[in-house]
């Protein structure tokens, strides 16, 4: 009779569920789980902080539609992963976290790293459980993987007590649980589709909003056909970028505020009316806007705005239904409307302002100049990871995406620190699928700091990620080295230094060279271009461009602040 350990059962169950990657940090009691995972054919990526490991595992879930696994030790290891679970849940990305916990016979006794882990994870996940026996492991792992993907995707947690890791059972006593299929596809009600078409046909100023749900749902082909057949203008949400290319003629992202404010009908595809879309309410939207809401989660319908039509179902399937109806109907929104003219006019005016800023070549550079030159050199098919405040917001408008699921950023939760984990995940997936696509990680200097040590992980696995730190010496803005020196002379910096400041001209590039990657200190346009070209030509190791910009550089004047607050 063949005996198997708990560690083997977990690893084999994950493998059976087609989990390709595991990110984690080992220690008591889960070293054996990581080794068993490798033996089972799972790729194990050792990270430097569980938060980044969990970010990476969830990004694999978003990119592939199948969750990555995150393996953590008991107590503090699991606590670090909670940030990643919360972020995944907010983004609706599938991830499965496996946490070791203390031995069952020491529970409540003050065991090493004892913590109520199953309970703790409940607020951060869709499903949190500990298998009641070794025999139950395959079915609990299957349930965790299935729950992470079915319905609205999210985080799931499986707890394994230390004593279960090395305990053994006879394999013949363990029920075989097969791989769970991709989620079943649901269609919207046909009468609702007819209603939606009639609302669209009545629109004077229609707008399609493409969310990351449409990206996750792989709606790109049907959606392109729908937009082209119907002639509708669209804007993407930040991670909806690339579902249709940013340079598609129907993309009106450069007139986003105008489009949101004046649209009379919005076709909302896999996007929520949360803070990113200003709740769908005035002052950013017309109070009478009719929303055709497409979502796979019934509970989402009517959040903040009661939809004129609710289309419940798989976004790709529903877009296909809409496409068929539009085709049958023969309707097309005309191009020679006042709405299209107004949008085009606004796009041209905004482009002029950005271009003027981009063409400045003074040293230190501003954000727009930096992004202008980066955008000219980046390959069109690269994965762009980005985080920061100004860095992320300005970068989003200046760096185009042409492919779906090729932009990863701070997301719904606005989490700083996700960038390097996401980049490691994207580079691992690209390497495994041999796509020849580059991963570029555009980071604010503050954002970079949260998970900065993951450059060692990139160097260790030879992942050719290009990190560009847009360094303004601080959070939103900073001070120049001279001012900093003056301030230091004036007294205790903890009472004087503005809370936004970070060390001026910090050498983030040397963090990369410390581990054998390429590092560049960049001050001018010429240095930026040459460093980026060199980095792009090197497929053997990661690079970091430390781009020193004007610490006072800012966003161009906005019509509305980025964050809608209540008027108290
Ligand atoms: C985990 C977390 N902590 C803190 C914040 C608050 N916060 C928002 S943006 C940001 C950093 C912005 O600075 P940087 O990354 O340097 O970008 P910049 O605006 O300077 O270009 C911080 C700390 C956050 N969003 N997430
Ligand atoms: C496995 O089965 C064999 C034979 O029935 C038995 O001797 C052994 O104790 C079992 N092992 C476990 C771990 O249950
Ligand atoms: C990005 O797309 C916009 C909108 O179509 C276009 O005007 C701009 O030239 C594109 N930028 C690059 C670098 O391709
Ligand atoms: Mg900064």
XYZ file of C-alpha atoms and ligand atoms in Angstrom:
623
model
C 0.000 0.000 0.000
C 1.323 3.421 -0.943
C 1.318 6.018 1.804
C 1.093 9.743 1.057
C 1.695 12.772 3.280
C -0.560 15.773 3.745
C 2.034 17.857 1.908
C 1.878 15.527 -1.089
C -1.909 15.511 -1.084
C -2.049 19.330 -1.155
C 0.542 19.560 -3.910
C -1.042 16.848 -6.023
C -4.521 18.293 -5.542
C -3.335 21.715 -6.730
C -1.642 20.115 -9.717
C -4.805 18.165 -10.540
C -6.704 21.460 -10.458
C -4.297 22.829 -13.092
C -2.598 25.261 -10.753
C 0.645 26.018 -12.586
C 2.393 28.425 -10.209
C 2.954 28.641 -6.485
C 4.431 31.804 -4.914
C 5.454 31.798 -1.299
C 7.951 31.847 1.511
C 8.791 28.621 3.331
C 9.390 27.836 6.986
C 7.772 25.674 9.645
C 5.435 23.944 8.902
C 5.179 24.149 5.107
C 8.662 23.561 3.621
C 7.514 20.068 2.707
C 4.496 21.471 0.847
C 6.748 23.590 -1.389
C 9.008 20.622 -2.095
C 6.030 18.374 -2.814
C 4.654 21.048 -5.151
C 7.860 21.031 -7.170
C 7.844 17.217 -7.201
C 4.270 17.359 -8.521
C 5.322 19.649 -11.377
C 4.170 22.998 -10.007
C 6.536 25.925 -10.583
C 7.526 27.295 -7.175
C 8.627 30.944 -6.982
C 10.207 31.888 -3.661
C 9.402 35.503 -2.827
C 10.682 37.972 -0.195
C 7.390 38.972 1.424
C 4.084 37.085 1.518
C 2.203 40.207 0.465
C 4.078 40.284 -2.824
C 3.683 36.499 -3.135
C -0.073 36.831 -2.821
C -0.180 39.739 -5.282
C 1.739 37.572 -7.750
C -0.508 34.526 -7.293
C -3.631 36.644 -7.849
C -2.155 38.256 -10.963
C -1.616 34.775 -12.401
C -5.306 34.215 -11.738
C -6.251 37.363 -13.633
C -3.894 36.671 -16.521
C -4.723 32.998 -17.040
C -8.241 32.557 -15.612
C -6.918 29.841 -13.303
C -5.757 30.818 -9.792
C -2.136 30.870 -8.744
C -1.349 29.415 -5.336
C 0.244 31.355 -2.498
C 1.999 29.320 0.183
C 2.622 30.886 3.582
C 3.707 29.864 7.064
C 1.566 30.223 10.161
C 0.836 33.463 12.042
C 2.856 36.366 10.582
C 3.229 34.667 7.193
C -0.503 34.368 6.830
C -1.055 37.887 8.193
C 1.245 39.301 5.505
C -0.779 37.467 2.848
C -4.037 39.070 4.002
C -3.165 42.260 2.111
C -2.870 40.238 -1.072
C -6.113 38.401 -0.402
C -7.985 41.652 0.199
C -6.540 43.134 -2.961
C -7.515 40.053 -4.992
C -11.034 40.068 -3.577
C -11.495 43.768 -4.352
C -10.198 43.206 -7.893
C -12.297 40.017 -8.280
C -9.242 37.945 -9.178
C -8.979 34.246 -8.316
C -6.247 33.157 -5.918
C -5.829 30.231 -3.537
C -3.821 30.767 -0.375
C -2.462 27.728 1.455
C -1.449 28.494 5.026
C 0.339 26.245 7.450
C -0.853 26.548 11.030
C 0.246 25.262 14.405
C -0.245 21.639 15.450
C -3.824 20.834 16.402
C -2.907 19.347 19.784
C -1.267 22.660 20.790
C -4.157 24.896 19.807
C -5.030 27.453 22.546
C -1.786 26.553 24.342
C 0.239 29.410 22.916
C 1.826 27.346 20.164
C 4.532 28.748 17.879
C 2.869 31.331 15.583
C -0.579 30.267 16.708
C -3.375 32.388 15.256
C -7.067 31.834 14.403
C -6.250 31.685 10.695
C -9.442 30.295 9.198
C -11.402 32.920 11.095
C -8.963 35.706 10.165
C -9.223 34.927 6.461
C -12.992 35.027 6.337
C -13.154 38.808 5.890
C -10.561 38.640 3.127
C -11.917 35.750 1.087
C -14.914 33.970 -0.433
C -14.064 30.678 1.230
C -11.928 29.787 4.213
C -11.604 26.278 5.605
C -9.373 23.605 7.057
C -9.765 20.056 5.755
C -11.088 17.865 8.573
C -8.775 15.006 7.635
C -6.030 14.132 5.183
C -8.597 12.253 3.109
C -10.589 15.473 2.693
C -7.677 17.494 1.255
C -8.321 16.905 -2.477
C -11.987 17.879 -2.278
C -11.321 20.965 -0.127
C -8.574 22.097 -2.523
C -10.935 21.510 -5.451
C -13.606 23.547 -3.724
C -11.168 26.384 -3.045
C -9.997 26.467 -6.672
C -13.568 26.219 -7.984
C -14.918 28.890 -5.637
C -12.062 31.233 -6.563
C -13.140 31.082 -10.232
C -16.914 30.543 -10.192
C -19.372 33.387 -9.761
C -17.482 36.580 -8.976
C -13.843 35.482 -8.726
C -11.890 36.113 -5.537
C -9.571 34.795 -2.853
C -9.929 31.410 -1.138
C -8.052 30.068 1.847
C -7.097 26.501 2.797
C -5.538 25.924 6.207
C -3.285 22.961 6.928
C -2.199 22.302 10.485
C 1.467 21.469 10.998
C 0.724 17.931 12.145
C -1.253 17.251 8.963
C 1.663 18.211 6.707
C 3.743 15.162 7.537
C 0.991 12.785 8.616
C 0.369 9.900 6.256
C -2.576 7.985 4.859
C -2.922 5.140 2.437
C -3.526 6.547 -0.994
C -6.300 4.059 -1.633
C -8.327 5.707 1.129
C -8.227 9.101 -0.571
C -11.058 9.882 -2.950
C -9.892 10.925 -6.395
C -11.231 14.394 -7.254
C -10.858 15.461 -10.866
C -10.052 18.889 -12.259
C -12.905 21.340 -12.058
C -13.877 22.771 -15.457
C -13.911 26.490 -16.250
C -17.003 28.295 -14.911
C -20.278 27.471 -16.655
C -21.409 30.293 -18.930
C -24.685 32.087 -18.328
C -26.613 34.223 -20.821
C -28.754 37.283 -20.247
C -32.513 37.090 -20.568
C -33.549 37.639 -24.203
C -36.238 40.222 -23.418
C -33.643 42.219 -21.510
C -31.354 42.088 -24.557
C -34.162 43.454 -26.736
C -34.764 46.198 -24.182
C -31.093 47.065 -24.108
C -30.983 47.435 -27.873
C -34.012 49.693 -27.789
C -32.397 51.887 -25.083
C -29.194 52.061 -27.138
C -31.118 53.007 -30.267
C -32.780 55.850 -28.391
C -29.452 57.268 -27.215
C -28.257 60.670 -28.388
C -24.930 60.465 -26.570
C -24.102 56.778 -25.991
C -20.930 55.524 -24.326
C -19.492 52.052 -23.765
C -17.416 51.589 -20.603
C -15.096 48.586 -20.702
C -14.048 47.271 -17.294
C -11.489 44.729 -16.188
C -14.350 42.248 -15.918
C -14.488 42.351 -19.726
C -10.734 41.730 -19.776
C -10.993 38.841 -17.314
C -13.991 37.464 -19.232
C -12.005 37.448 -22.488
C -14.658 39.462 -24.285
C -12.189 41.125 -26.658
C -13.233 39.594 -29.995
C -16.981 39.918 -29.501
C -16.524 43.396 -28.091
C -14.448 44.617 -30.984
C -17.148 43.390 -33.350
C -19.880 45.038 -31.261
C -18.093 48.393 -31.144
C -17.320 48.315 -34.863
C -20.757 47.141 -35.982
C -22.590 49.588 -33.704
C -20.184 52.512 -34.153
C -20.284 53.338 -30.432
C -17.596 55.365 -28.652
C -15.894 53.655 -25.710
C -13.621 54.335 -22.771
C -11.771 51.681 -20.773
C -11.370 51.655 -17.012
C -7.693 51.538 -15.954
C -7.369 47.754 -16.306
C -9.970 47.618 -19.070
C -7.259 49.273 -21.181
C -6.202 47.035 -24.065
C -9.384 44.935 -24.300
C -9.757 47.103 -27.382
C -6.577 48.946 -28.392
C -6.167 52.438 -26.962
C -5.580 53.725 -30.486
C -8.855 52.265 -31.792
C -10.767 54.992 -33.684
C -13.761 54.593 -31.323
C -11.677 55.090 -28.168
C -12.517 58.413 -26.507
C -10.375 57.921 -23.389
C -8.668 61.252 -23.996
C -12.066 62.925 -23.478
C -12.987 60.790 -20.467
C -14.477 63.483 -18.214
C -16.573 64.934 -21.024
C -17.757 61.515 -22.141
C -18.806 60.465 -18.631
C -20.508 63.763 -17.887
C -22.592 64.066 -21.035
C -23.431 60.480 -21.948
C -27.181 59.822 -21.865
C -26.819 56.039 -22.189
C -23.932 54.028 -20.773
C -23.315 50.397 -21.678
C -21.356 49.226 -18.653
C -19.372 46.055 -19.344
C -17.793 44.264 -16.396
C -17.129 47.497 -14.502
C -18.506 48.656 -11.179
C -19.905 52.110 -10.476
C -17.474 52.596 -7.581
C -14.982 55.398 -6.891
C -13.079 54.716 -10.119
C -16.221 55.618 -12.074
C -17.263 58.302 -9.590
C -20.255 56.185 -8.477
C -22.081 56.909 -11.733
C -23.518 60.010 -10.062
C -23.424 63.806 -10.427
C -21.281 65.872 -10.604
C -19.400 63.436 -12.861
C -22.421 61.863 -14.602
C -25.708 63.165 -15.911
C -28.320 62.550 -13.173
C -30.639 61.031 -15.819
C -28.066 58.738 -17.425
C -29.521 55.366 -18.415
C -27.196 52.515 -17.551
C -27.272 49.163 -19.311
C -25.391 47.115 -16.781
C -23.650 43.895 -17.792
C -22.271 41.918 -14.875
C -21.933 38.300 -13.816
C -22.831 39.156 -10.242
C -26.515 39.815 -9.559
C -25.752 41.686 -6.330
C -23.763 44.267 -8.296
C -26.850 45.383 -10.228
C -28.117 48.714 -8.963
C -25.163 49.670 -6.812
C -25.336 53.495 -6.695
C -27.402 53.744 -9.903
C -30.529 51.730 -10.719
C -29.837 50.304 -14.190
C -32.311 50.933 -17.017
C -31.549 47.378 -18.112
C -29.711 44.703 -16.128
C -28.013 42.041 -18.220
C -26.931 39.289 -15.869
C -24.430 36.873 -17.337
C -20.985 36.130 -18.621
C -19.693 39.334 -20.197
C -18.378 37.643 -23.338
C -21.637 35.748 -23.847
C -23.787 38.838 -23.234
C -21.702 40.981 -25.582
C -22.162 38.235 -28.193
C -25.926 38.349 -27.606
C -25.906 42.138 -28.031
C -23.793 41.820 -31.170
C -26.208 39.318 -32.739
C -29.158 41.592 -31.989
C -27.444 44.675 -33.385
C -26.472 42.736 -36.508
C -30.017 41.463 -37.002
C -31.399 44.935 -36.438
C -28.949 46.603 -38.801
C -28.692 49.628 -36.476
C -25.546 51.733 -36.313
C -24.877 54.864 -34.301
C -24.008 57.477 -36.937
C -20.570 59.059 -36.982
C -21.760 62.492 -38.119
C -23.397 63.375 -34.795
C -22.829 66.342 -32.508
C -21.720 63.863 -29.841
C -18.865 62.511 -31.932
C -17.806 66.058 -32.902
C -17.826 67.174 -29.267
C -15.749 64.172 -28.206
C -13.251 64.548 -31.048
C -12.868 68.232 -30.303
C -12.117 67.536 -26.648
C -9.636 64.784 -27.568
C -7.743 67.159 -29.849
C -7.622 69.910 -27.207
C -6.370 67.531 -24.504
C -3.771 66.021 -26.852
C -2.388 69.487 -27.519
C -1.797 70.176 -23.796
C -0.117 66.803 -23.171
C 2.023 67.191 -26.256
C 3.300 70.600 -25.188
C 4.324 69.159 -21.826
C 5.823 66.045 -23.436
C 8.045 68.016 -25.781
C 9.753 69.940 -22.988
C 13.306 68.699 -22.610
C 14.449 70.750 -19.626
C 16.430 68.919 -16.933
C 15.098 67.751 -14.574
C 12.394 66.220 -16.762
C 8.646 66.304 -16.051
C 6.335 63.263 -16.038
C 4.989 63.917 -19.527
C 8.410 64.071 -21.128
C 9.427 60.810 -19.448
C 6.280 58.967 -20.541
C 6.381 60.384 -24.046
C 9.818 58.883 -24.677
C 9.012 55.617 -22.924
C 5.875 55.232 -25.060
C 7.859 55.740 -28.233
C 10.278 52.936 -27.392
C 8.096 50.282 -25.760
C 7.038 47.361 -27.951
C 3.285 47.500 -28.610
C 2.683 44.066 -27.106
C 4.402 44.566 -23.748
C 2.738 44.056 -20.399
C 2.653 47.343 -18.505
C 2.551 47.146 -14.723
C 2.163 50.486 -12.994
C 1.648 52.004 -9.583
C 2.155 55.294 -7.806
C -0.047 58.385 -7.723
C 1.063 60.845 -10.411
C 3.243 58.151 -11.958
C 0.291 55.806 -12.386
C -2.297 58.422 -13.332
C -0.219 60.244 -15.928
C 1.315 56.990 -17.167
C -2.148 55.591 -17.775
C -2.979 58.425 -20.160
C 0.389 58.389 -21.928
C 1.232 54.669 -22.259
C -0.971 52.815 -24.737
C -2.106 49.226 -24.467
C -3.052 47.278 -27.537
C -3.718 43.862 -25.999
C -6.170 42.723 -23.318
C -4.906 41.895 -19.809
C -1.632 43.709 -20.546
C -2.092 46.395 -17.917
C -1.837 45.658 -14.197
C -2.016 48.439 -11.643
C -3.050 49.461 -8.127
C -6.615 48.529 -9.068
C -9.893 48.824 -7.236
C -8.232 48.857 -3.817
C -5.598 51.460 -4.825
C -2.893 49.282 -3.305
C 0.732 50.457 -3.407
C 3.258 47.626 -3.408
C 1.559 45.364 -5.940
C 3.838 46.240 -8.861
C 6.813 43.947 -8.425
C 4.693 40.915 -7.517
C 2.481 41.531 -10.552
C 5.551 41.926 -12.753
C 7.043 38.675 -11.471
C 3.739 36.911 -12.158
C 3.408 38.378 -15.644
C 7.014 37.557 -16.522
C 6.566 33.994 -15.221
C 3.419 33.517 -17.304
C 5.033 35.020 -20.418
C 8.078 32.780 -19.948
C 5.929 29.689 -19.502
C 3.827 30.522 -22.577
C 6.904 31.608 -24.515
C 5.200 34.687 -25.918
C 8.330 36.796 -26.316
C 6.519 39.688 -24.662
C 8.253 42.096 -22.336
C 7.088 43.110 -18.866
C 7.672 46.749 -17.976
C 7.004 47.969 -14.464
C 6.510 51.717 -14.151
C 6.790 52.678 -10.492
C 6.621 55.810 -8.396
C 9.580 55.955 -6.001
C 7.252 55.494 -3.028
C 5.339 52.661 -4.705
C 8.613 50.873 -5.523
C 9.665 50.889 -1.894
C 6.788 48.744 -0.642
C 8.071 45.560 -2.317
C 11.479 46.737 -3.506
C 13.355 43.662 -2.298
C 11.522 41.577 -4.909
C 14.203 42.744 -7.364
C 16.260 39.951 -5.801
C 13.512 37.517 -6.823
C 13.627 38.850 -10.384
C 17.415 38.493 -10.464
C 17.319 34.998 -8.942
C 14.948 33.657 -11.602
C 16.474 35.722 -14.453
C 13.172 37.409 -15.209
C 13.931 40.183 -17.722
C 11.536 42.695 -16.161
C 12.292 46.359 -16.829
C 11.534 48.514 -13.799
C 11.295 52.238 -14.424
C 11.245 54.216 -11.183
C 9.889 57.687 -11.864
C 11.719 59.323 -9.015
C 10.397 62.656 -7.725
C 11.828 62.171 -4.210
C 8.473 61.571 -2.627
C 4.800 60.710 -2.437
C 2.973 62.947 -4.981
C 5.946 65.352 -4.840
C 9.235 65.817 -3.046
C 12.020 68.270 -2.429
C 15.329 68.720 -4.242
C 18.639 67.675 -2.634
C 19.645 71.257 -1.805
C 16.403 72.039 0.019
C 16.734 68.738 1.855
C 20.222 69.650 3.083
C 18.964 73.045 4.235
C 16.106 71.405 6.103
C 18.457 68.944 7.811
C 20.491 71.877 9.120
C 17.408 73.532 10.534
C 16.741 70.819 13.105
C 15.074 67.470 13.669
C 13.799 66.259 10.313
C 10.947 64.347 11.917
C 9.414 67.673 12.861
C 10.404 69.609 9.726
C 10.410 67.356 6.668
C 7.100 67.350 4.791
C 5.471 63.918 5.281
C 5.480 63.373 1.515
C 9.263 63.480 1.214
C 11.591 60.566 0.579
C 15.369 60.708 0.384
C 16.236 62.928 -2.603
C 17.959 61.195 -5.506
C 17.911 57.832 -3.743
C 19.880 55.269 -5.771
C 17.180 52.700 -6.482
C 19.260 51.597 -9.469
C 21.895 50.278 -7.056
C 19.320 47.991 -5.474
C 19.159 46.257 -8.839
C 22.925 46.146 -9.458
C 23.393 44.715 -5.957
C 21.862 41.473 -7.211
C 23.455 41.390 -10.662
C 20.755 43.156 -12.657
C 21.298 46.232 -14.803
C 20.950 49.602 -13.141
C 20.779 53.029 -14.773
C 20.723 56.508 -13.272
C 18.826 58.706 -15.715
C 18.513 62.489 -15.772
C 18.082 63.440 -19.426
C 16.012 62.385 -22.431
C 19.118 60.955 -24.110
C 20.020 58.891 -21.035
C 16.443 57.676 -20.765
C 16.280 56.554 -24.375
C 19.637 54.823 -24.357
C 19.002 53.056 -21.021
C 15.615 51.815 -22.178
C 16.990 50.547 -25.477
C 19.792 48.674 -23.696
C 17.324 47.177 -21.229
C 14.981 46.062 -24.000
C 17.818 44.300 -25.792
C 18.787 42.271 -22.711
C 16.618 39.178 -22.230
C 18.912 37.591 -19.638
C 18.317 39.775 -16.601
C 16.174 42.528 -15.155
C 16.948 46.241 -15.384
C 16.069 49.236 -13.284
C 16.001 52.763 -14.649
C 16.106 55.311 -11.842
C 14.658 58.336 -13.624
C 15.223 61.513 -11.621
C 12.498 64.016 -12.425
C 11.576 67.464 -11.207
C 10.259 66.945 -7.648
C 7.729 69.705 -8.314
C 6.417 68.155 -11.548
C 2.649 67.713 -11.396
C -0.402 66.628 -13.354
C -1.744 69.048 -15.872
C -4.775 71.003 -14.719
C -7.771 68.668 -14.292
C -11.402 69.628 -14.708
C -12.287 67.485 -11.679
C -10.122 66.084 -8.860
C -9.321 62.360 -9.366
C -11.108 61.390 -6.159
C -14.768 62.274 -5.769
C -15.403 63.212 -2.115
C -18.634 64.015 -0.390
C -19.182 67.743 0.216
C -19.182 67.950 3.965
C -0.617 50.233 0.776
C -0.784 51.701 0.574
N -0.212 52.573 1.439
C -0.326 53.903 1.241
C -1.051 54.386 0.187
C -1.205 55.896 0.010
N -0.529 56.297 -1.236
C -1.215 56.570 -2.365
S -0.209 56.862 -3.651
C 1.182 56.653 -2.713
C 2.546 56.784 -3.306
C 2.667 57.869 -4.339
O 4.010 58.204 -4.534
P 4.852 57.586 -5.694
O 4.649 56.126 -5.784
O 6.255 58.029 -5.525
O 4.182 58.243 -6.986
P 4.212 59.787 -7.395
O 2.833 60.336 -7.188
O 5.228 60.473 -6.539
O 4.580 59.789 -8.828
C 0.835 56.364 -1.403
C 1.836 56.113 -0.329
C -1.654 53.442 -0.673
N -2.394 53.803 -1.724
N -1.484 52.117 -0.482
C -1.888 1.475 5.284
O -2.394 0.189 5.098
C -1.547 -0.807 5.643
C -2.130 -2.173 5.247
O -3.518 -2.184 5.461
C -1.446 -0.638 7.159
O -0.568 -1.618 7.709
C -0.894 0.740 7.439
O -0.863 0.997 8.816
C -1.752 1.816 6.740
N -1.091 3.097 6.915
C -1.749 4.185 7.352
C -0.952 5.443 7.469
O -2.936 4.200 7.647
C -1.656 56.250 -28.238
O -3.000 56.322 -28.663
C -3.447 57.636 -28.907
C -4.933 57.583 -29.152
O -5.228 56.947 -30.331
C -2.655 58.213 -30.068
O -3.060 59.543 -30.326
C -1.165 58.198 -29.714
O -0.401 58.620 -30.804
C -0.734 56.795 -29.302
N 0.636 56.855 -28.818
C 1.588 56.021 -29.249
C 2.938 56.214 -28.682
O 1.379 55.143 -30.050
Mg 7.122 59.789 -6.111
